[in-house]
Amino acid sequence: MTLPREVDVAVIGGGIVGLCTALELARAGTEVLVLDDAARLGGTTANAGSLHVQMQSRFIRLYPDQVPGLEASLPLYVAAARRWAELEQELGTGFERKASGGLMVAETPESYEFLARKCEREKRLGLQVEMLGRAELARIAPYLGEAVIGAEFCAEEGKLNPLLANQAVRRALQALGGALLPETRIERLEADPRGGWTLHAGTGPLRAGRVVLAAGAGTGALLAPLGLVVPTVAEPLHMNVTEATAPLIGHLVQHAERMITLKQLSAGQCVIGGGWPARLHGPQQHPTVEASSLIGNLRLASHIVPRLARLRLIRAWAGVNTTVDGRCVLGAVPGHAGLFTAVPGDAGYTLGPLVGRLAAGAVLGRRDLDFDIAPFSPVRFAGAAALA
Ligand SMILES: Cc1cc2nc3c(=O)[nH]c(=O)nc-3n(C[C@H](O)[C@H](O)[C@H](O)COP(=O)(O)OP(=O)(O)OC[C@H]3O[C@@H](n4cnc5c(N)ncnc54)[C@H](O)[C@@H]3O)c2cc1C
């Protein structure tokens, strides 16, 4: 496909959020085109497929100032995990999704106390969470090493296979007439005096009635020339995956203090991540694996689940996550008619289908959205723009 001259809605960014936004628009009969530069591995093509619901302690430690925003977003994560289940049904294709619950483990009495306090706050906010001691863990998660003394269990957490899910969403979008244009970088947006927008790509201009910015870490750079500040930051992260083994890890496992996520795919491979850094390299700023992360991540994994030490690593990779302020940046851009943002908060793959639905609802002017998206408006950065 070549760049058309005109389209009703252009979605910039073909990650899970852009694809799901486009899918919802196509379902409503809207003409939609998704453009993606595909120069770098965005989070969608690199992520681990964990469906997160409880607050990740990594995030609380790294960005304590963002905790109030995260807490306010918790109901969104519960709904997002459910939205994945609905989407699987709607598309009639399995994503190897399992809602088998998530454990955030503690190794010291201090971290157990930290989790217990987090658990109480999350319960008050409506999450299905409980604290488990060593004896209960030995019963439901015998694969955990002896260093683990307890955990917070969240029943709604789980996992899926993102390769299957991404492919299913892309297919469904195309079956509804939605168009995808890869390898097309949008350099700049310009408001058209006749209404709508002109998108400038290397291959020429495209006119769009409305534009959704679902460009992850690239969103801020597209808004900056319009005098708007949305401080998206590219965060390159590392992942490891082992050879397949017999059923071993039944839950999504995280740590109260250390950077680890663990789970096992249906085919038996164990996927190990948790936010270990990668680096951006070369003119394309390609995410590149760091040996120290590969080793550190595996050492920690086999400390938490000792049987992992017997397995061979079959692949390591890096991808680009997007951070802003922990919350989604979602909805109409005030003062710029026909321009919308759709950037998920932390654990953005989990949020993808729900954020896509809410973004499409905003584009279509729906008033019956399941959530009030006003708190996620890009307008919250307006103060920073004025100062800049
Ligand atoms: C290694 C890793 C593991 C992760 N694991 C998990 C997990 O287990 N669970 C979870 O919930 N989340 C996880 N995440 C986070 C999650 O993957 C992301 O938050 C989510 O995929 C973001 O989706 P997105 O559609 O907003 O952005 P992306 O997937 O980043 O897509 C944005 C797209 O926009 C394109 N783009 C940018 N600028 C332009 C431009 N100017 N013109 C055209 N195209 C442009 C980019 O190339 C990219 O393809 C992980 C992230 C990483 C990196």
PDB file of N, CA and C in Angstrom, residues 102-190:
ATOM      1  N   GLY A 102      -1.525 -13.312  40.191  1.00  0.00           N
ATOM      2  CA  GLY A 102      -0.141 -12.845  40.278  1.00  0.00           C
ATOM      3  C   GLY A 102       0.336 -12.788  41.712  1.00  0.00           C
ATOM      4  N   LEU A 103       1.624 -13.144  41.924  1.00  0.00           N
ATOM      5  CA  LEU A 103       2.224 -13.106  43.254  1.00  0.00           C
ATOM      6  C   LEU A 103       3.323 -12.063  43.274  1.00  0.00           C
ATOM      7  N   MET A 104       3.284 -11.160  44.234  1.00  0.00           N
ATOM      8  CA  MET A 104       4.420 -10.255  44.427  1.00  0.00           C
ATOM      9  C   MET A 104       5.119 -10.726  45.691  1.00  0.00           C
ATOM     10  N   VAL A 105       6.338 -11.235  45.551  1.00  0.00           N
ATOM     11  CA  VAL A 105       6.970 -11.962  46.654  1.00  0.00           C
ATOM     12  C   VAL A 105       7.846 -11.049  47.512  1.00  0.00           C
ATOM     13  N   ALA A 106       7.974 -11.443  48.785  1.00  0.00           N
ATOM     14  CA  ALA A 106       8.828 -10.716  49.740  1.00  0.00           C
ATOM     15  C   ALA A 106       9.854 -11.681  50.309  1.00  0.00           C
ATOM     16  N   GLU A 107      11.067 -11.143  50.581  1.00  0.00           N
ATOM     17  CA  GLU A 107      12.122 -11.981  51.164  1.00  0.00           C
ATOM     18  C   GLU A 107      12.460 -11.574  52.590  1.00  0.00           C
ATOM     19  N   THR A 108      11.982 -10.385  53.012  1.00  0.00           N
ATOM     20  CA  THR A 108      12.310  -9.915  54.365  1.00  0.00           C
ATOM     21  C   THR A 108      11.016  -9.478  55.063  1.00  0.00           C
ATOM     22  N   PRO A 109      11.022  -9.460  56.386  1.00  0.00           N
ATOM     23  CA  PRO A 109       9.828  -9.001  57.103  1.00  0.00           C
ATOM     24  C   PRO A 109       9.463  -7.567  56.705  1.00  0.00           C
ATOM     25  N   GLU A 110      10.481  -6.726  56.419  1.00  0.00           N
ATOM     26  CA  GLU A 110      10.205  -5.322  56.048  1.00  0.00           C
ATOM     27  C   GLU A 110       9.437  -5.286  54.726  1.00  0.00           C
ATOM     28  N   SER A 111       9.893  -6.095  53.750  1.00  0.00           N
ATOM     29  CA  SER A 111       9.164  -6.049  52.474  1.00  0.00           C
ATOM     30  C   SER A 111       7.785  -6.672  52.596  1.00  0.00           C
ATOM     31  N   TYR A 112       7.653  -7.670  53.468  1.00  0.00           N
ATOM     32  CA  TYR A 112       6.327  -8.262  53.674  1.00  0.00           C
ATOM     33  C   TYR A 112       5.377  -7.193  54.238  1.00  0.00           C
ATOM     34  N   GLU A 113       5.898  -6.400  55.186  1.00  0.00           N
ATOM     35  CA  GLU A 113       5.093  -5.307  55.762  1.00  0.00           C
ATOM     36  C   GLU A 113       4.706  -4.279  54.703  1.00  0.00           C
ATOM     37  N   PHE A 114       5.679  -3.949  53.831  1.00  0.00           N
ATOM     38  CA  PHE A 114       5.419  -2.993  52.738  1.00  0.00           C
ATOM     39  C   PHE A 114       4.275  -3.516  51.861  1.00  0.00           C
ATOM     40  N   LEU A 115       4.340  -4.822  51.536  1.00  0.00           N
ATOM     41  CA  LEU A 115       3.291  -5.420  50.702  1.00  0.00           C
ATOM     42  C   LEU A 115       1.949  -5.440  51.430  1.00  0.00           C
ATOM     43  N   ALA A 116       2.003  -5.720  52.738  1.00  0.00           N
ATOM     44  CA  ALA A 116       0.751  -5.793  53.515  1.00  0.00           C
ATOM     45  C   ALA A 116       0.062  -4.425  53.499  1.00  0.00           C
ATOM     46  N   ARG A 117       0.866  -3.352  53.609  1.00  0.00           N
ATOM     47  CA  ARG A 117       0.266  -1.998  53.570  1.00  0.00           C
ATOM     48  C   ARG A 117      -0.299  -1.712  52.179  1.00  0.00           C
ATOM     49  N   LYS A 118       0.464  -2.095  51.154  1.00  0.00           N
ATOM     50  CA  LYS A 118       0.007  -1.900  49.766  1.00  0.00           C
ATOM     51  C   LYS A 118      -1.296  -2.676  49.547  1.00  0.00           C
ATOM     52  N   CYS A 119      -1.332  -3.902  50.077  1.00  0.00           N
ATOM     53  CA  CYS A 119      -2.492  -4.789  49.917  1.00  0.00           C
ATOM     54  C   CYS A 119      -3.737  -4.130  50.535  1.00  0.00           C
ATOM     55  N   GLU A 120      -3.587  -3.561  51.735  1.00  0.00           N
ATOM     56  CA  GLU A 120      -4.731  -2.911  52.395  1.00  0.00           C
ATOM     57  C   GLU A 120      -5.260  -1.749  51.566  1.00  0.00           C
ATOM     58  N   ARG A 121      -4.321  -0.920  51.032  1.00  0.00           N
ATOM     59  CA  ARG A 121      -4.745   0.240  50.228  1.00  0.00           C
ATOM     60  C   ARG A 121      -5.444  -0.239  48.960  1.00  0.00           C
ATOM     61  N   GLU A 122      -4.892  -1.284  48.338  1.00  0.00           N
ATOM     62  CA  GLU A 122      -5.480  -1.779  47.084  1.00  0.00           C
ATOM     63  C   GLU A 122      -6.848  -2.409  47.330  1.00  0.00           C
ATOM     64  N   LYS A 123      -6.996  -3.093  48.470  1.00  0.00           N
ATOM     65  CA  LYS A 123      -8.308  -3.679  48.818  1.00  0.00           C
ATOM     66  C   LYS A 123      -9.357  -2.584  48.920  1.00  0.00           C
ATOM     67  N   ARG A 124      -8.960  -1.488  49.587  1.00  0.00           N
ATOM     68  CA  ARG A 124      -9.909  -0.363  49.741  1.00  0.00           C
ATOM     69  C   ARG A 124     -10.279   0.214  48.388  1.00  0.00           C
ATOM     70  N   LEU A 125      -9.384   0.073  47.408  1.00  0.00           N
ATOM     71  CA  LEU A 125      -9.658   0.606  46.063  1.00  0.00           C
ATOM     72  C   LEU A 125     -10.364  -0.430  45.182  1.00  0.00           C
ATOM     73  N   GLY A 126     -10.734  -1.592  45.789  1.00  0.00           N
ATOM     74  CA  GLY A 126     -11.587  -2.553  45.084  1.00  0.00           C
ATOM     75  C   GLY A 126     -10.868  -3.711  44.414  1.00  0.00           C
ATOM     76  N   LEU A 127      -9.554  -3.870  44.656  1.00  0.00           N
ATOM     77  CA  LEU A 127      -8.832  -4.988  44.028  1.00  0.00           C
ATOM     78  C   LEU A 127      -9.024  -6.277  44.834  1.00  0.00           C
ATOM     79  N   GLN A 128      -8.991  -7.409  44.119  1.00  0.00           N
ATOM     80  CA  GLN A 128      -9.073  -8.713  44.794  1.00  0.00           C
ATOM     81  C   GLN A 128      -7.660  -9.144  45.171  1.00  0.00           C
ATOM     82  N   VAL A 129      -7.195  -8.702  46.348  1.00  0.00           N
ATOM     83  CA  VAL A 129      -5.826  -9.005  46.777  1.00  0.00           C
ATOM     84  C   VAL A 129      -5.827  -9.575  48.183  1.00  0.00           C
ATOM     85  N   GLU A 130      -4.810 -10.389  48.492  1.00  0.00           N
ATOM     86  CA  GLU A 130      -4.667 -10.910  49.861  1.00  0.00           C
ATOM     87  C   GLU A 130      -3.207 -11.246  50.116  1.00  0.00           C
ATOM     88  N   MET A 131      -2.825 -11.276  51.395  1.00  0.00           N
ATOM     89  CA  MET A 131      -1.456 -11.641  51.748  1.00  0.00           C
ATOM     90  C   MET A 131      -1.389 -13.145  52.030  1.00  0.00           C
ATOM     91  N   LEU A 132      -0.312 -13.778  51.552  1.00  0.00           N
ATOM     92  CA  LEU A 132      -0.114 -15.208  51.780  1.00  0.00           C
ATOM     93  C   LEU A 132       1.213 -15.412  52.512  1.00  0.00           C
ATOM     94  N   GLY A 133       1.181 -16.276  53.535  1.00  0.00           N
ATOM     95  CA  GLY A 133       2.417 -16.601  54.268  1.00  0.00           C
ATOM     96  C   GLY A 133       3.141 -17.774  53.607  1.00  0.00           C
ATOM     97  N   ARG A 134       4.258 -18.149  54.207  1.00  0.00           N
ATOM     98  CA  ARG A 134       5.121 -19.186  53.625  1.00  0.00           C
ATOM     99  C   ARG A 134       4.357 -20.517  53.430  1.00  0.00           C
ATOM    100  N   ALA A 135       3.534 -20.896  54.418  1.00  0.00           N
ATOM    101  CA  ALA A 135       2.857 -22.191  54.327  1.00  0.00           C
ATOM    102  C   ALA A 135       1.875 -22.206  53.152  1.00  0.00           C
ATOM    103  N   GLU A 136       1.130 -21.110  52.996  1.00  0.00           N
ATOM    104  CA  GLU A 136       0.181 -21.068  51.854  1.00  0.00           C
ATOM    105  C   GLU A 136       0.927 -21.054  50.528  1.00  0.00           C
ATOM    106  N   LEU A 137       2.071 -20.338  50.493  1.00  0.00           N
ATOM    107  CA  LEU A 137       2.853 -20.292  49.247  1.00  0.00           C
ATOM    108  C   LEU A 137       3.380 -21.674  48.891  1.00  0.00           C
ATOM    109  N   ALA A 138       3.831 -22.412  49.901  1.00  0.00           N
ATOM    110  CA  ALA A 138       4.375 -23.750  49.645  1.00  0.00           C
ATOM    111  C   ALA A 138       3.295 -24.623  49.001  1.00  0.00           C
ATOM    112  N   ARG A 139       2.044 -24.343  49.354  1.00  0.00           N
ATOM    113  CA  ARG A 139       0.931 -25.132  48.802  1.00  0.00           C
ATOM    114  C   ARG A 139       0.601 -24.704  47.374  1.00  0.00           C
ATOM    115  N   ILE A 140       0.470 -23.380  47.121  1.00  0.00           N
ATOM    116  CA  ILE A 140       0.022 -22.966  45.780  1.00  0.00           C
ATOM    117  C   ILE A 140       1.170 -22.654  44.810  1.00  0.00           C
ATOM    118  N   ALA A 141       2.372 -22.390  45.352  1.00  0.00           N
ATOM    119  CA  ALA A 141       3.499 -22.035  44.466  1.00  0.00           C
ATOM    120  C   ALA A 141       4.772 -22.729  44.937  1.00  0.00           C
ATOM    121  N   PRO A 142       4.787 -24.080  44.888  1.00  0.00           N
ATOM    122  CA  PRO A 142       5.939 -24.810  45.439  1.00  0.00           C
ATOM    123  C   PRO A 142       7.229 -24.564  44.668  1.00  0.00           C
ATOM    124  N   TYR A 143       7.120 -23.906  43.521  1.00  0.00           N
ATOM    125  CA  TYR A 143       8.314 -23.634  42.698  1.00  0.00           C
ATOM    126  C   TYR A 143       9.155 -22.489  43.263  1.00  0.00           C
ATOM    127  N   LEU A 144       8.604 -21.726  44.232  1.00  0.00           N
ATOM    128  CA  LEU A 144       9.356 -20.579  44.774  1.00  0.00           C
ATOM    129  C   LEU A 144      10.475 -21.053  45.704  1.00  0.00           C
ATOM    130  N   GLY A 145      11.613 -20.364  45.667  1.00  0.00           N
ATOM    131  CA  GLY A 145      12.753 -20.733  46.502  1.00  0.00           C
ATOM    132  C   GLY A 145      12.504 -20.425  47.971  1.00  0.00           C
ATOM    133  N   GLU A 146      13.407 -20.945  48.814  1.00  0.00           N
ATOM    134  CA  GLU A 146      13.200 -20.813  50.270  1.00  0.00           C
ATOM    135  C   GLU A 146      13.367 -19.389  50.758  1.00  0.00           C
ATOM    136  N   ALA A 147      14.028 -18.554  49.954  1.00  0.00           N
ATOM    137  CA  ALA A 147      14.241 -17.159  50.377  1.00  0.00           C
ATOM    138  C   ALA A 147      12.928 -16.390  50.470  1.00  0.00           C
ATOM    139  N   VAL A 148      11.902 -16.873  49.766  1.00  0.00           N
ATOM    140  CA  VAL A 148      10.621 -16.153  49.748  1.00  0.00           C
ATOM    141  C   VAL A 148       9.842 -16.471  51.021  1.00  0.00           C
ATOM    142  N   ILE A 149       9.463 -15.419  51.764  1.00  0.00           N
ATOM    143  CA  ILE A 149       8.768 -15.670  53.048  1.00  0.00           C
ATOM    144  C   ILE A 149       7.267 -15.395  52.963  1.00  0.00           C
ATOM    145  N   GLY A 150       6.829 -14.737  51.901  1.00  0.00           N
ATOM    146  CA  GLY A 150       5.403 -14.444  51.762  1.00  0.00           C
ATOM    147  C   GLY A 150       5.177 -13.665  50.484  1.00  0.00           C
ATOM    148  N   ALA A 151       3.915 -13.369  50.189  1.00  0.00           N
ATOM    149  CA  ALA A 151       3.610 -12.672  48.940  1.00  0.00           C
ATOM    150  C   ALA A 151       2.246 -12.022  49.018  1.00  0.00           C
ATOM    151  N   GLU A 152       2.058 -11.007  48.153  1.00  0.00           N
ATOM    152  CA  GLU A 152       0.716 -10.461  47.932  1.00  0.00           C
ATOM    153  C   GLU A 152       0.180 -11.153  46.684  1.00  0.00           C
ATOM    154  N   PHE A 153      -1.027 -11.705  46.802  1.00  0.00           N
ATOM    155  CA  PHE A 153      -1.650 -12.404  45.671  1.00  0.00           C
ATOM    156  C   PHE A 153      -2.752 -11.537  45.099  1.00  0.00           C
ATOM    157  N   CYS A 154      -2.749 -11.372  43.777  1.00  0.00           N
ATOM    158  CA  CYS A 154      -3.823 -10.616  43.112  1.00  0.00           C
ATOM    159  C   CYS A 154      -4.492 -11.552  42.111  1.00  0.00           C
ATOM    160  N   ALA A 155      -5.756 -11.865  42.391  1.00  0.00           N
ATOM    161  CA  ALA A 155      -6.458 -12.902  41.613  1.00  0.00           C
ATOM    162  C   ALA A 155      -6.657 -12.505  40.154  1.00  0.00           C
ATOM    163  N   GLU A 156      -6.710 -11.196  39.873  1.00  0.00           N
ATOM    164  CA  GLU A 156      -7.091 -10.778  38.514  1.00  0.00           C
ATOM    165  C   GLU A 156      -5.917 -10.731  37.547  1.00  0.00           C
ATOM    166  N   GLU A 157      -4.691 -10.951  38.046  1.00  0.00           N
ATOM    167  CA  GLU A 157      -3.536 -10.843  37.149  1.00  0.00           C
ATOM    168  C   GLU A 157      -3.385 -12.108  36.308  1.00  0.00           C
ATOM    169  N   GLY A 158      -2.588 -12.005  35.260  1.00  0.00           N
ATOM    170  CA  GLY A 158      -2.391 -13.160  34.392  1.00  0.00           C
ATOM    171  C   GLY A 158      -1.387 -12.883  33.303  1.00  0.00           C
ATOM    172  N   LYS A 159      -1.585 -13.532  32.181  1.00  0.00           N
ATOM    173  CA  LYS A 159      -0.612 -13.439  31.089  1.00  0.00           C
ATOM    174  C   LYS A 159      -1.273 -13.829  29.785  1.00  0.00           C
ATOM    175  N   LEU A 160      -0.642 -13.475  28.693  1.00  0.00           N
ATOM    176  CA  LEU A 160      -1.064 -13.953  27.373  1.00  0.00           C
ATOM    177  C   LEU A 160       0.150 -13.965  26.475  1.00  0.00           C
ATOM    178  N   ASN A 161      -0.043 -14.473  25.268  1.00  0.00           N
ATOM    179  CA  ASN A 161       1.046 -14.502  24.297  1.00  0.00           C
ATOM    180  C   ASN A 161       0.868 -13.305  23.355  1.00  0.00           C
ATOM    181  N   PRO A 162       1.715 -12.266  23.517  1.00  0.00           N
ATOM    182  CA  PRO A 162       1.486 -11.033  22.738  1.00  0.00           C
ATOM    183  C   PRO A 162       1.656 -11.237  21.236  1.00  0.00           C
ATOM    184  N   LEU A 163       2.451 -12.212  20.821  1.00  0.00           N
ATOM    185  CA  LEU A 163       2.620 -12.433  19.372  1.00  0.00           C
ATOM    186  C   LEU A 163       1.276 -12.840  18.765  1.00  0.00           C
ATOM    187  N   LEU A 164       0.567 -13.725  19.465  1.00  0.00           N
ATOM    188  CA  LEU A 164      -0.750 -14.167  18.970  1.00  0.00           C
ATOM    189  C   LEU A 164      -1.761 -13.030  19.034  1.00  0.00           C
ATOM    190  N   ALA A 165      -1.739 -12.294  20.138  1.00  0.00           N
ATOM    191  CA  ALA A 165      -2.732 -11.217  20.311  1.00  0.00           C
ATOM    192  C   ALA A 165      -2.518 -10.110  19.277  1.00  0.00           C
ATOM    193  N   ASN A 166      -1.259  -9.700  19.068  1.00  0.00           N
ATOM    194  CA  ASN A 166      -0.996  -8.613  18.096  1.00  0.00           C
ATOM    195  C   ASN A 166      -1.481  -9.018  16.711  1.00  0.00           C
ATOM    196  N   GLN A 167      -1.169 -10.247  16.339  1.00  0.00           N
ATOM    197  CA  GLN A 167      -1.541 -10.736  15.004  1.00  0.00           C
ATOM    198  C   GLN A 167      -3.078 -10.776  14.854  1.00  0.00           C
ATOM    199  N   ALA A 168      -3.753 -11.237  15.902  1.00  0.00           N
ATOM    200  CA  ALA A 168      -5.222 -11.344  15.832  1.00  0.00           C
ATOM    201  C   ALA A 168      -5.857  -9.961  15.693  1.00  0.00           C
ATOM    202  N   VAL A 169      -5.347  -8.979  16.424  1.00  0.00           N
ATOM    203  CA  VAL A 169      -5.928  -7.623  16.345  1.00  0.00           C
ATOM    204  C   VAL A 169      -5.677  -7.048  14.948  1.00  0.00           C
ATOM    205  N   ARG A 170      -4.438  -7.217  14.434  1.00  0.00           N
ATOM    206  CA  ARG A 170      -4.121  -6.697  13.080  1.00  0.00           C
ATOM    207  C   ARG A 170      -5.054  -7.304  12.039  1.00  0.00           C
ATOM    208  N   ARG A 171      -5.247  -8.631  12.133  1.00  0.00           N
ATOM    209  CA  ARG A 171      -6.117  -9.323  11.152  1.00  0.00           C
ATOM    210  C   ARG A 171      -7.545  -8.809  11.234  1.00  0.00           C
ATOM    211  N   ALA A 172      -8.045  -8.659  12.456  1.00  0.00           N
ATOM    212  CA  ALA A 172      -9.433  -8.210  12.630  1.00  0.00           C
ATOM    213  C   ALA A 172      -9.602  -6.813  12.069  1.00  0.00           C
ATOM    214  N   LEU A 173      -8.610  -5.968  12.279  1.00  0.00           N
ATOM    215  CA  LEU A 173      -8.685  -4.593  11.763  1.00  0.00           C
ATOM    216  C   LEU A 173      -8.741  -4.609  10.236  1.00  0.00           C
ATOM    217  N   GLN A 174      -7.869  -5.396   9.638  1.00  0.00           N
ATOM    218  CA  GLN A 174      -7.827  -5.427   8.169  1.00  0.00           C
ATOM    219  C   GLN A 174      -9.105  -6.031   7.598  1.00  0.00           C
ATOM    220  N   ALA A 175      -9.675  -7.028   8.309  1.00  0.00           N
ATOM    221  CA  ALA A 175     -10.914  -7.646   7.829  1.00  0.00           C
ATOM    222  C   ALA A 175     -12.058  -6.626   7.812  1.00  0.00           C
ATOM    223  N   LEU A 176     -11.962  -5.601   8.671  1.00  0.00           N
ATOM    224  CA  LEU A 176     -13.010  -4.570   8.721  1.00  0.00           C
ATOM    225  C   LEU A 176     -12.705  -3.406   7.783  1.00  0.00           C
ATOM    226  N   GLY A 177     -11.626  -3.532   7.000  1.00  0.00           N
ATOM    227  CA  GLY A 177     -11.298  -2.468   6.038  1.00  0.00           C
ATOM    228  C   GLY A 177     -10.320  -1.438   6.571  1.00  0.00           C
ATOM    229  N   GLY A 178      -9.850  -1.598   7.809  1.00  0.00           N
ATOM    230  CA  GLY A 178      -8.837  -0.682   8.346  1.00  0.00           C
ATOM    231  C   GLY A 178      -7.521  -0.912   7.600  1.00  0.00           C
ATOM    232  N   ALA A 179      -6.801   0.171   7.321  1.00  0.00           N
ATOM    233  CA  ALA A 179      -5.557   0.031   6.541  1.00  0.00           C
ATOM    234  C   ALA A 179      -4.342   0.233   7.431  1.00  0.00           C
ATOM    235  N   LEU A 180      -3.253  -0.489   7.094  1.00  0.00           N
ATOM    236  CA  LEU A 180      -1.997  -0.391   7.844  1.00  0.00           C
ATOM    237  C   LEU A 180      -0.899   0.014   6.888  1.00  0.00           C
ATOM    238  N   LEU A 181      -0.135   1.027   7.266  1.00  0.00           N
ATOM    239  CA  LEU A 181       0.967   1.458   6.413  1.00  0.00           C
ATOM    240  C   LEU A 181       2.254   1.462   7.240  1.00  0.00           C
ATOM    241  N   PRO A 182       3.041   0.370   7.142  1.00  0.00           N
ATOM    242  CA  PRO A 182       4.279   0.317   7.913  1.00  0.00           C
ATOM    243  C   PRO A 182       5.382   1.140   7.239  1.00  0.00           C
ATOM    244  N   GLU A 183       6.494   1.251   7.936  1.00  0.00           N
ATOM    245  CA  GLU A 183       7.678   1.960   7.411  1.00  0.00           C
ATOM    246  C   GLU A 183       7.347   3.362   6.918  1.00  0.00           C
ATOM    247  N   THR A 184       6.454   4.021   7.605  1.00  0.00           N
ATOM    248  CA  THR A 184       6.097   5.396   7.239  1.00  0.00           C
ATOM    249  C   THR A 184       6.227   6.257   8.489  1.00  0.00           C
ATOM    250  N   ARG A 185       7.274   7.053   8.511  1.00  0.00           N
ATOM    251  CA  ARG A 185       7.499   7.906   9.677  1.00  0.00           C
ATOM    252  C   ARG A 185       6.812   9.250   9.451  1.00  0.00           C
ATOM    253  N   ILE A 186       6.023   9.681  10.395  1.00  0.00           N
ATOM    254  CA  ILE A 186       5.420  11.021  10.305  1.00  0.00           C
ATOM    255  C   ILE A 186       6.403  11.991  10.958  1.00  0.00           C
ATOM    256  N   GLU A 187       6.868  12.922  10.152  1.00  0.00           N
ATOM    257  CA  GLU A 187       7.888  13.856  10.639  1.00  0.00           C
ATOM    258  C   GLU A 187       7.243  15.012  11.389  1.00  0.00           C
ATOM    259  N   ARG A 188       6.051  15.420  10.917  1.00  0.00           N
ATOM    260  CA  ARG A 188       5.487  16.657  11.453  1.00  0.00           C
ATOM    261  C   ARG A 188       3.990  16.704  11.156  1.00  0.00           C
ATOM    262  N   LEU A 189       3.254  17.368  12.045  1.00  0.00           N
ATOM    263  CA  LEU A 189       1.806  17.572  11.862  1.00  0.00           C
ATOM    264  C   LEU A 189       1.548  19.049  11.652  1.00  0.00           C
ATOM    265  N   GLU A 190       0.571  19.355  10.808  1.00  0.00           N
ATOM    266  CA  GLU A 190       0.277  20.766  10.568  1.00  0.00           C
ATOM    267  C   GLU A 190      -1.247  20.919  10.515  1.00  0.00           C
TER     268      GLU A 190
END
